[in-house]
Amino acid sequence: DVKVTQSSRYLVKRTGEKVFLECVQDMDHENMFWYRQDPGLGLRLIYFSYDVKMKEKGDIPEGYSVSREKKERFSLILESASTNQTSMYLCASSLLGSSQKETQYFGPGTRLLVL
Amino acid sequence: AQKVTQAQTEISVVEKEDVTLDCVYETRDTTYYLFWYKQPPSGELVFLIRRNSFDEQNEISGRYSWNFQKSTSSFNFTITASQVVDSAVYFCALSEGDTGRRALTFGSGTRLQVQP
């Protein structure tokens, strides 16, 4: 079974704090993704990575950065948290170049509240 | 640009009723993949089905069935004899291309409530 884990289920931070959200997958997947989920908007892509140290911006990258130093780990960084970044953050991973490609497997999500 | 529309924001049914969740997509690619995910109250998205653009066969898995029609750009999801455990938010999603690097474009989701 694919396992994607996220470091926290719930997080409360103050405006201006630097926030790290960690995601780890144990299936040797090349692709990893960060989405945020807001009511009525579905999931929107923040960043994705298709290899170690490689990253590409998604639809809403402003205010975020990412880091992928190891294949299994993909970190989302909020350099200076703001209240409009209060959201549910979901990490996903997928395999590249197999019959299962394109299927993304998700972690349990992190609910972030920025006060 | 690709787009996925789930026009039904919320549906409420009584247990054992059949229910269909609609999904309409837009894409310019000839190769693409369509997905359905379930998000129960626990929050984790659970993969249900993946369909590629060249396979228009309908699929049935237990009480779940999917109807893919390229002519109307729709990929609808039907739950037969719904159960309380089916209560969740359901997302339809689209992925374009063959590279495997493409992210998913999600619809806004349909919240299904199954009343006992």
Short mmCIF file of N, CA, C and O in Angstrom, two decimals, chain B:
data_model
loop_
_atom_site.label_atom_id
_atom_site.label_comp_id
_atom_site.label_asym_id
_atom_site.label_seq_id
_atom_site.Cartn_x
_atom_site.Cartn_y
_atom_site.Cartn_z
N ALA B 1 -6.76 25.93 -21.40
CA ALA B 1 -6.47 25.40 -20.07
C ALA B 1 -7.57 24.43 -19.66
O ALA B 1 -8.72 24.55 -20.08
N GLN B 2 -7.19 23.47 -18.86
CA GLN B 2 -8.16 22.46 -18.47
C GLN B 2 -9.04 22.98 -17.34
O GLN B 2 -8.65 23.84 -16.57
N LYS B 3 -10.24 22.40 -17.27
CA LYS B 3 -11.19 22.82 -16.25
C LYS B 3 -12.10 21.65 -15.92
O LYS B 3 -12.45 20.85 -16.79
N VAL B 4 -12.47 21.54 -14.66
CA VAL B 4 -13.40 20.50 -14.22
C VAL B 4 -14.53 21.16 -13.46
O VAL B 4 -14.28 21.96 -12.54
N THR B 5 -15.75 20.84 -13.83
CA THR B 5 -16.92 21.44 -13.20
C THR B 5 -17.78 20.39 -12.52
O THR B 5 -18.20 19.42 -13.16
N GLN B 6 -17.98 20.57 -11.25
CA GLN B 6 -18.93 19.75 -10.50
C GLN B 6 -20.03 20.70 -10.04
O GLN B 6 -19.88 21.41 -9.06
N ALA B 7 -21.12 20.71 -10.78
CA ALA B 7 -22.15 21.71 -10.56
C ALA B 7 -22.93 21.48 -9.26
O ALA B 7 -23.47 22.41 -8.68
N GLN B 8 -22.95 20.26 -8.80
CA GLN B 8 -23.70 19.93 -7.57
C GLN B 8 -22.80 20.19 -6.37
O GLN B 8 -21.82 19.50 -6.16
N THR B 9 -23.17 21.19 -5.58
CA THR B 9 -22.36 21.51 -4.41
C THR B 9 -22.62 20.51 -3.29
O THR B 9 -21.69 20.05 -2.63
N GLU B 10 -23.90 20.21 -3.09
CA GLU B 10 -24.26 19.30 -2.02
C GLU B 10 -25.49 18.49 -2.42
O GLU B 10 -26.42 19.02 -3.03
N ILE B 11 -25.46 17.21 -2.09
CA ILE B 11 -26.59 16.33 -2.36
C ILE B 11 -26.92 15.59 -1.08
O ILE B 11 -26.01 15.10 -0.39
N SER B 12 -28.21 15.50 -0.80
CA SER B 12 -28.64 14.74 0.37
C SER B 12 -29.63 13.67 -0.08
O SER B 12 -30.58 13.97 -0.80
N VAL B 13 -29.37 12.44 0.31
CA VAL B 13 -30.26 11.32 -0.04
C VAL B 13 -30.51 10.49 1.21
O VAL B 13 -29.81 10.63 2.21
N VAL B 14 -31.50 9.66 1.09
CA VAL B 14 -31.80 8.71 2.17
C VAL B 14 -31.16 7.38 1.80
O VAL B 14 -31.08 7.01 0.63
N GLU B 15 -30.70 6.70 2.81
CA GLU B 15 -30.05 5.41 2.60
C GLU B 15 -30.85 4.53 1.64
O GLU B 15 -32.08 4.50 1.68
N LYS B 16 -30.11 3.83 0.80
CA LYS B 16 -30.62 2.90 -0.21
C LYS B 16 -31.05 3.58 -1.50
O LYS B 16 -31.35 2.89 -2.48
N GLU B 17 -31.07 4.88 -1.51
CA GLU B 17 -31.34 5.58 -2.77
C GLU B 17 -30.11 5.51 -3.65
O GLU B 17 -28.98 5.45 -3.17
N ASP B 18 -30.33 5.58 -4.96
CA ASP B 18 -29.24 5.72 -5.91
C ASP B 18 -28.94 7.21 -6.08
O ASP B 18 -29.84 8.04 -6.02
N VAL B 19 -27.68 7.53 -6.32
CA VAL B 19 -27.32 8.93 -6.49
C VAL B 19 -26.23 9.04 -7.55
O VAL B 19 -25.34 8.20 -7.63
N THR B 20 -26.33 10.07 -8.39
CA THR B 20 -25.34 10.31 -9.44
C THR B 20 -24.68 11.65 -9.22
O THR B 20 -25.35 12.67 -9.05
N LEU B 21 -23.36 11.63 -9.22
CA LEU B 21 -22.57 12.84 -9.09
C LEU B 21 -22.04 13.20 -10.47
O LEU B 21 -21.42 12.39 -11.15
N ASP B 22 -22.28 14.45 -10.86
CA ASP B 22 -21.93 14.87 -12.21
C ASP B 22 -20.53 15.49 -12.26
O ASP B 22 -20.09 16.15 -11.33
N CYS B 23 -19.88 15.27 -13.39
CA CYS B 23 -18.56 15.87 -13.63
C CYS B 23 -18.44 16.19 -15.10
O CYS B 23 -18.63 15.32 -15.96
N VAL B 24 -18.15 17.44 -15.41
CA VAL B 24 -17.94 17.88 -16.79
C VAL B 24 -16.54 18.47 -16.87
O VAL B 24 -16.13 19.22 -15.98
N TYR B 25 -15.81 18.14 -17.91
CA TYR B 25 -14.42 18.59 -18.00
C TYR B 25 -14.18 19.32 -19.33
O TYR B 25 -14.93 19.13 -20.29
N GLU B 26 -13.13 20.11 -19.34
CA GLU B 26 -12.69 20.78 -20.56
C GLU B 26 -11.19 20.56 -20.71
O GLU B 26 -10.43 20.76 -19.76
N THR B 27 -10.78 20.19 -21.89
CA THR B 27 -9.36 20.04 -22.19
C THR B 27 -9.14 20.09 -23.68
O THR B 27 -10.04 19.73 -24.45
N ARG B 28 -7.96 20.52 -24.09
CA ARG B 28 -7.62 20.53 -25.51
C ARG B 28 -6.77 19.33 -25.89
O ARG B 28 -6.55 19.07 -27.07
N ASP B 29 -6.30 18.61 -24.90
CA ASP B 29 -5.47 17.44 -25.18
C ASP B 29 -6.32 16.28 -25.68
O ASP B 29 -7.50 16.15 -25.30
N THR B 30 -5.72 15.44 -26.48
CA THR B 30 -6.41 14.23 -26.92
C THR B 30 -6.11 13.08 -25.97
O THR B 30 -6.85 12.11 -25.90
N THR B 31 -5.02 13.22 -25.24
CA THR B 31 -4.68 12.22 -24.21
C THR B 31 -4.83 12.85 -22.84
O THR B 31 -4.19 13.86 -22.55
N TYR B 32 -5.66 12.27 -22.04
CA TYR B 32 -5.86 12.80 -20.69
C TYR B 32 -6.41 11.69 -19.81
O TYR B 32 -6.79 10.62 -20.28
N TYR B 33 -6.42 11.97 -18.51
CA TYR B 33 -6.88 10.99 -17.53
C TYR B 33 -7.90 11.66 -16.62
O TYR B 33 -7.75 12.83 -16.25
N LEU B 34 -8.89 10.91 -16.28
CA LEU B 34 -9.94 11.40 -15.37
C LEU B 34 -9.96 10.55 -14.12
O LEU B 34 -9.73 9.34 -14.17
N PHE B 35 -10.24 11.19 -13.01
CA PHE B 35 -10.19 10.52 -11.71
C PHE B 35 -11.41 10.90 -10.88
O PHE B 35 -11.99 11.98 -11.04
N TRP B 36 -11.72 10.02 -9.97
CA TRP B 36 -12.63 10.35 -8.87
C TRP B 36 -11.92 10.00 -7.56
O TRP B 36 -11.28 8.94 -7.44
N TYR B 37 -12.04 10.94 -6.61
CA TYR B 37 -11.51 10.74 -5.27
C TYR B 37 -12.63 10.96 -4.27
O TYR B 37 -13.53 11.78 -4.48
N LYS B 38 -12.52 10.25 -3.17
CA LYS B 38 -13.47 10.41 -2.05
C LYS B 38 -12.73 11.01 -0.87
O LYS B 38 -11.62 10.57 -0.54
N GLN B 39 -13.33 12.00 -0.24
CA GLN B 39 -12.73 12.59 0.96
C GLN B 39 -13.70 12.45 2.12
O GLN B 39 -14.62 13.24 2.29
N PRO B 40 -13.51 11.43 2.95
CA PRO B 40 -14.38 11.26 4.12
C PRO B 40 -14.06 12.34 5.16
O PRO B 40 -13.10 13.10 4.99
N PRO B 41 -14.83 12.40 6.23
CA PRO B 41 -14.60 13.43 7.25
C PRO B 41 -13.18 13.43 7.82
O PRO B 41 -12.70 14.46 8.29
N SER B 42 -12.48 12.32 7.76
CA SER B 42 -11.11 12.27 8.28
C SER B 42 -10.16 13.14 7.46
O SER B 42 -9.09 13.51 7.95
N GLY B 43 -10.53 13.47 6.23
CA GLY B 43 -9.75 14.43 5.44
C GLY B 43 -8.88 13.85 4.35
O GLY B 43 -8.53 14.56 3.41
N GLU B 44 -8.51 12.60 4.43
CA GLU B 44 -7.61 12.03 3.44
C GLU B 44 -8.36 11.73 2.14
O GLU B 44 -9.42 11.13 2.16
N LEU B 45 -7.80 12.11 1.02
CA LEU B 45 -8.41 11.79 -0.27
C LEU B 45 -8.12 10.34 -0.63
O LEU B 45 -6.96 9.91 -0.64
N VAL B 46 -9.16 9.62 -0.94
CA VAL B 46 -9.04 8.21 -1.28
C VAL B 46 -9.30 8.05 -2.77
O VAL B 46 -10.34 8.46 -3.28
N PHE B 47 -8.35 7.45 -3.46
CA PHE B 47 -8.47 7.23 -4.89
C PHE B 47 -9.56 6.19 -5.16
O PHE B 47 -9.60 5.13 -4.55
N LEU B 48 -10.45 6.51 -6.12
CA LEU B 48 -11.52 5.58 -6.47
C LEU B 48 -11.32 4.97 -7.85
O LEU B 48 -11.43 3.76 -8.04
N ILE B 49 -11.05 5.83 -8.85
CA ILE B 49 -10.94 5.32 -10.20
C ILE B 49 -10.12 6.26 -11.06
O ILE B 49 -10.07 7.46 -10.83
N ARG B 50 -9.44 5.69 -12.05
CA ARG B 50 -8.70 6.43 -13.06
C ARG B 50 -9.15 5.91 -14.42
O ARG B 50 -9.27 4.71 -14.62
N ARG B 51 -9.38 6.82 -15.34
CA ARG B 51 -9.84 6.47 -16.67
C ARG B 51 -9.03 7.25 -17.69
O ARG B 51 -8.88 8.45 -17.54
N ASN B 52 -8.52 6.60 -18.73
CA ASN B 52 -7.82 7.37 -19.75
C ASN B 52 -8.76 7.70 -20.89
O ASN B 52 -9.81 7.07 -21.07
N SER B 53 -8.38 8.68 -21.69
CA SER B 53 -9.26 9.24 -22.71
C SER B 53 -9.58 8.28 -23.84
O SER B 53 -10.51 8.52 -24.63
N PHE B 54 -8.82 7.21 -23.95
CA PHE B 54 -9.06 6.27 -25.04
C PHE B 54 -9.95 5.11 -24.64
O PHE B 54 -10.25 4.24 -25.46
N ASP B 55 -10.36 5.11 -23.40
CA ASP B 55 -11.16 3.99 -22.91
C ASP B 55 -12.50 4.51 -22.44
O ASP B 55 -12.62 5.01 -21.32
N GLU B 56 -13.50 4.38 -23.29
CA GLU B 56 -14.82 4.91 -22.94
C GLU B 56 -15.74 3.87 -22.34
O GLU B 56 -16.92 4.11 -22.13
N GLN B 57 -15.20 2.72 -22.05
CA GLN B 57 -16.03 1.69 -21.42
C GLN B 57 -16.47 2.14 -20.04
O GLN B 57 -15.67 2.66 -19.27
N ASN B 58 -17.71 1.90 -19.74
CA ASN B 58 -18.18 2.19 -18.39
C ASN B 58 -17.62 1.16 -17.44
O ASN B 58 -17.29 0.04 -17.83
N GLU B 59 -17.51 1.55 -16.20
CA GLU B 59 -16.92 0.64 -15.21
C GLU B 59 -17.81 0.51 -14.01
O GLU B 59 -18.46 1.46 -13.60
N ILE B 60 -17.84 -0.69 -13.49
CA ILE B 60 -18.63 -0.96 -12.29
C ILE B 60 -17.73 -1.64 -11.28
O ILE B 60 -16.96 -2.54 -11.60
N SER B 61 -17.83 -1.14 -10.04
CA SER B 61 -17.09 -1.76 -8.94
C SER B 61 -18.02 -1.82 -7.75
O SER B 61 -18.21 -0.83 -7.05
N GLY B 62 -18.62 -2.95 -7.54
CA GLY B 62 -19.57 -3.09 -6.45
C GLY B 62 -20.75 -2.17 -6.64
O GLY B 62 -21.45 -2.23 -7.66
N ARG B 63 -20.96 -1.29 -5.70
CA ARG B 63 -22.09 -0.35 -5.78
C ARG B 63 -21.75 0.90 -6.57
O ARG B 63 -22.60 1.75 -6.79
N TYR B 64 -20.49 1.02 -6.97
CA TYR B 64 -20.03 2.20 -7.70
C TYR B 64 -20.00 1.92 -9.20
O TYR B 64 -19.59 0.83 -9.63
N SER B 65 -20.40 2.91 -9.98
CA SER B 65 -20.26 2.81 -11.42
C SER B 65 -19.93 4.18 -11.99
O SER B 65 -20.27 5.21 -11.39
N TRP B 66 -19.24 4.15 -13.12
CA TRP B 66 -18.80 5.39 -13.74
C TRP B 66 -19.20 5.37 -15.21
O TRP B 66 -19.03 4.35 -15.91
N ASN B 67 -19.70 6.51 -15.67
CA ASN B 67 -20.13 6.65 -17.06
C ASN B 67 -19.30 7.74 -17.72
O ASN B 67 -19.43 8.93 -17.39
N PHE B 68 -18.43 7.33 -18.65
CA PHE B 68 -17.54 8.26 -19.33
C PHE B 68 -18.07 8.49 -20.74
O PHE B 68 -18.20 7.53 -21.51
N GLN B 69 -18.37 9.74 -21.08
CA GLN B 69 -18.87 10.05 -22.41
C GLN B 69 -18.06 11.20 -22.98
O GLN B 69 -18.24 12.36 -22.56
N LYS B 70 -17.21 10.92 -23.94
CA LYS B 70 -16.39 11.95 -24.55
C LYS B 70 -17.25 12.94 -25.33
O LYS B 70 -16.91 14.12 -25.42
N SER B 71 -18.35 12.49 -25.89
CA SER B 71 -19.18 13.37 -26.71
C SER B 71 -19.74 14.54 -25.90
O SER B 71 -19.97 15.62 -26.43
N THR B 72 -19.95 14.31 -24.61
CA THR B 72 -20.47 15.38 -23.75
C THR B 72 -19.44 15.83 -22.72
O THR B 72 -19.75 16.62 -21.83
N SER B 73 -18.20 15.30 -22.85
CA SER B 73 -17.12 15.65 -21.90
C SER B 73 -17.58 15.46 -20.46
O SER B 73 -17.43 16.34 -19.61
N SER B 74 -18.14 14.30 -20.22
CA SER B 74 -18.64 14.04 -18.87
C SER B 74 -18.10 12.72 -18.33
O SER B 74 -17.81 11.80 -19.09
N PHE B 75 -17.95 12.69 -17.03
CA PHE B 75 -17.46 11.48 -16.35
C PHE B 75 -18.23 11.37 -15.04
O PHE B 75 -17.76 11.75 -13.98
N ASN B 76 -19.44 10.85 -15.13
CA ASN B 76 -20.35 10.83 -13.99
C ASN B 76 -20.19 9.58 -13.14
O ASN B 76 -19.82 8.51 -13.64
N PHE B 77 -20.50 9.74 -11.89
CA PHE B 77 -20.27 8.70 -10.88
C PHE B 77 -21.59 8.38 -10.20
O PHE B 77 -22.26 9.29 -9.69
N THR B 78 -21.98 7.11 -10.22
CA THR B 78 -23.23 6.70 -9.61
C THR B 78 -22.98 5.73 -8.46
O THR B 78 -22.19 4.78 -8.60
N ILE B 79 -23.62 6.01 -7.35
CA ILE B 79 -23.60 5.08 -6.22
C ILE B 79 -24.98 4.45 -6.13
O ILE B 79 -26.00 5.15 -6.01
N THR B 80 -25.03 3.15 -6.19
CA THR B 80 -26.29 2.42 -6.12
C THR B 80 -26.53 1.99 -4.67
O THR B 80 -25.60 1.58 -3.98
N ALA B 81 -27.77 2.10 -4.25
CA ALA B 81 -28.13 1.69 -2.88
C ALA B 81 -27.19 2.34 -1.87
O ALA B 81 -26.45 1.66 -1.15
N SER B 82 -27.21 3.65 -1.82
CA SER B 82 -26.27 4.40 -0.99
C SER B 82 -26.36 3.97 0.48
O SER B 82 -27.39 3.50 0.97
N GLN B 83 -25.22 4.16 1.15
CA GLN B 83 -25.11 3.83 2.57
C GLN B 83 -24.56 5.04 3.31
O GLN B 83 -23.91 5.90 2.72
N VAL B 84 -24.78 5.06 4.60
CA VAL B 84 -24.30 6.18 5.42
C VAL B 84 -22.79 6.36 5.28
O VAL B 84 -22.28 7.47 5.26
N VAL B 85 -22.07 5.26 5.11
CA VAL B 85 -20.60 5.33 4.98
C VAL B 85 -20.16 6.00 3.68
O VAL B 85 -18.99 6.34 3.51
N ASP B 86 -21.11 6.19 2.77
CA ASP B 86 -20.78 6.90 1.52
C ASP B 86 -20.75 8.42 1.72
O ASP B 86 -20.35 9.16 0.82
N SER B 87 -21.18 8.88 2.86
CA SER B 87 -21.17 10.32 3.12
C SER B 87 -19.74 10.83 3.09
O SER B 87 -18.87 10.36 3.84
N ALA B 88 -19.51 11.78 2.22
CA ALA B 88 -18.16 12.30 2.01
C ALA B 88 -18.23 13.43 0.99
O ALA B 88 -19.30 13.70 0.42
N VAL B 89 -17.09 14.04 0.74
CA VAL B 89 -16.98 14.96 -0.39
C VAL B 89 -16.29 14.19 -1.51
O VAL B 89 -15.27 13.52 -1.28
N TYR B 90 -16.84 14.28 -2.69
CA TYR B 90 -16.30 13.57 -3.84
C TYR B 90 -15.75 14.57 -4.85
O TYR B 90 -16.41 15.54 -5.20
N PHE B 91 -14.53 14.29 -5.28
CA PHE B 91 -13.87 15.18 -6.24
C PHE B 91 -13.63 14.45 -7.55
O PHE B 91 -13.15 13.31 -7.57
N CYS B 92 -13.92 15.14 -8.62
CA CYS B 92 -13.55 14.70 -9.95
C CYS B 92 -12.29 15.49 -10.34
O CYS B 92 -12.15 16.66 -9.97
N ALA B 93 -11.37 14.84 -11.06
CA ALA B 93 -10.12 15.52 -11.41
C ALA B 93 -9.66 15.09 -12.79
O ALA B 93 -10.01 14.03 -13.29
N LEU B 94 -8.84 15.95 -13.38
CA LEU B 94 -8.36 15.76 -14.74
C LEU B 94 -6.85 15.93 -14.77
O LEU B 94 -6.31 16.84 -14.13
N SER B 95 -6.18 15.06 -15.52
CA SER B 95 -4.74 15.19 -15.73
C SER B 95 -4.48 15.07 -17.21
O SER B 95 -4.95 14.15 -17.85
N GLU B 96 -3.71 16.01 -17.74
CA GLU B 96 -3.44 16.00 -19.17
C GLU B 96 -2.07 15.41 -19.45
O GLU B 96 -1.16 15.49 -18.65
N GLY B 97 -1.90 14.83 -20.62
CA GLY B 97 -0.59 14.42 -21.09
C GLY B 97 -0.15 13.07 -20.60
O GLY B 97 -0.78 12.44 -19.76
N ASP B 98 0.96 12.64 -21.12
CA ASP B 98 1.47 11.31 -20.85
C ASP B 98 2.71 11.30 -19.99
O ASP B 98 3.24 10.26 -19.67
N THR B 99 3.20 12.47 -19.62
CA THR B 99 4.50 12.51 -18.96
C THR B 99 4.47 12.00 -17.54
O THR B 99 5.49 11.62 -17.00
N GLY B 100 3.34 12.01 -16.90
CA GLY B 100 3.30 11.63 -15.51
C GLY B 100 3.72 12.75 -14.57
O GLY B 100 3.70 12.61 -13.37
N ARG B 101 4.12 13.86 -15.15
CA ARG B 101 4.52 14.97 -14.29
C ARG B 101 3.40 15.98 -14.11
O ARG B 101 3.53 16.92 -13.38
N ARG B 102 2.32 15.77 -14.78
CA ARG B 102 1.25 16.76 -14.73
C ARG B 102 0.45 16.63 -13.44
O ARG B 102 0.09 15.56 -13.03
N ALA B 103 0.16 17.79 -12.88
CA ALA B 103 -0.66 17.79 -11.67
C ALA B 103 -2.12 17.62 -12.05
O ALA B 103 -2.50 17.73 -13.21
N LEU B 104 -2.93 17.39 -11.07
CA LEU B 104 -4.36 17.23 -11.28
C LEU B 104 -5.07 18.57 -11.21
O LEU B 104 -4.72 19.41 -10.39
N THR B 105 -6.08 18.72 -12.06
CA THR B 105 -7.00 19.84 -11.94
C THR B 105 -8.28 19.29 -11.34
O THR B 105 -8.89 18.39 -11.90
N PHE B 106 -8.66 19.84 -10.20
CA PHE B 106 -9.81 19.31 -9.47
C PHE B 106 -11.05 20.16 -9.71
O PHE B 106 -10.98 21.38 -9.91
N GLY B 107 -12.20 19.51 -9.64
CA GLY B 107 -13.45 20.23 -9.51
C GLY B 107 -13.59 20.71 -8.07
O GLY B 107 -12.76 20.41 -7.21
N SER B 108 -14.65 21.46 -7.83
CA SER B 108 -14.83 22.05 -6.50
C SER B 108 -15.42 21.06 -5.51
O SER B 108 -15.53 21.36 -4.32
N GLY B 109 -15.79 19.88 -5.97
CA GLY B 109 -16.27 18.84 -5.07
C GLY B 109 -17.78 18.85 -4.88
O GLY B 109 -18.43 19.90 -4.99
N THR B 110 -18.31 17.68 -4.60
CA THR B 110 -19.72 17.52 -4.27
C THR B 110 -19.81 16.83 -2.91
O THR B 110 -19.27 15.74 -2.73
N ARG B 111 -20.48 17.49 -1.99
CA ARG B 111 -20.66 16.89 -0.66
C ARG B 111 -21.91 16.02 -0.69
O ARG B 111 -23.01 16.51 -0.98
N LEU B 112 -21.73 14.75 -0.41
CA LEU B 112 -22.85 13.81 -0.37
C LEU B 112 -23.16 13.48 1.07
O LEU B 112 -22.28 13.06 1.82
N GLN B 113 -24.42 13.67 1.43
CA GLN B 113 -24.89 13.27 2.76
C GLN B 113 -25.93 12.18 2.59
O GLN B 113 -26.94 12.38 1.91
N VAL B 114 -25.66 11.05 3.20
CA VAL B 114 -26.60 9.93 3.15
C VAL B 114 -27.22 9.81 4.53
O VAL B 114 -26.54 9.52 5.51
N GLN B 115 -28.53 10.04 4.58
CA GLN B 115 -29.25 10.00 5.84
C GLN B 115 -29.74 8.58 6.12
O GLN B 115 -30.19 7.90 5.21
N PRO B 116 -29.68 8.15 7.36
CA PRO B 116 -30.16 6.79 7.68
C PRO B 116 -31.67 6.68 7.60
O PRO B 116 -32.37 7.69 7.61
#
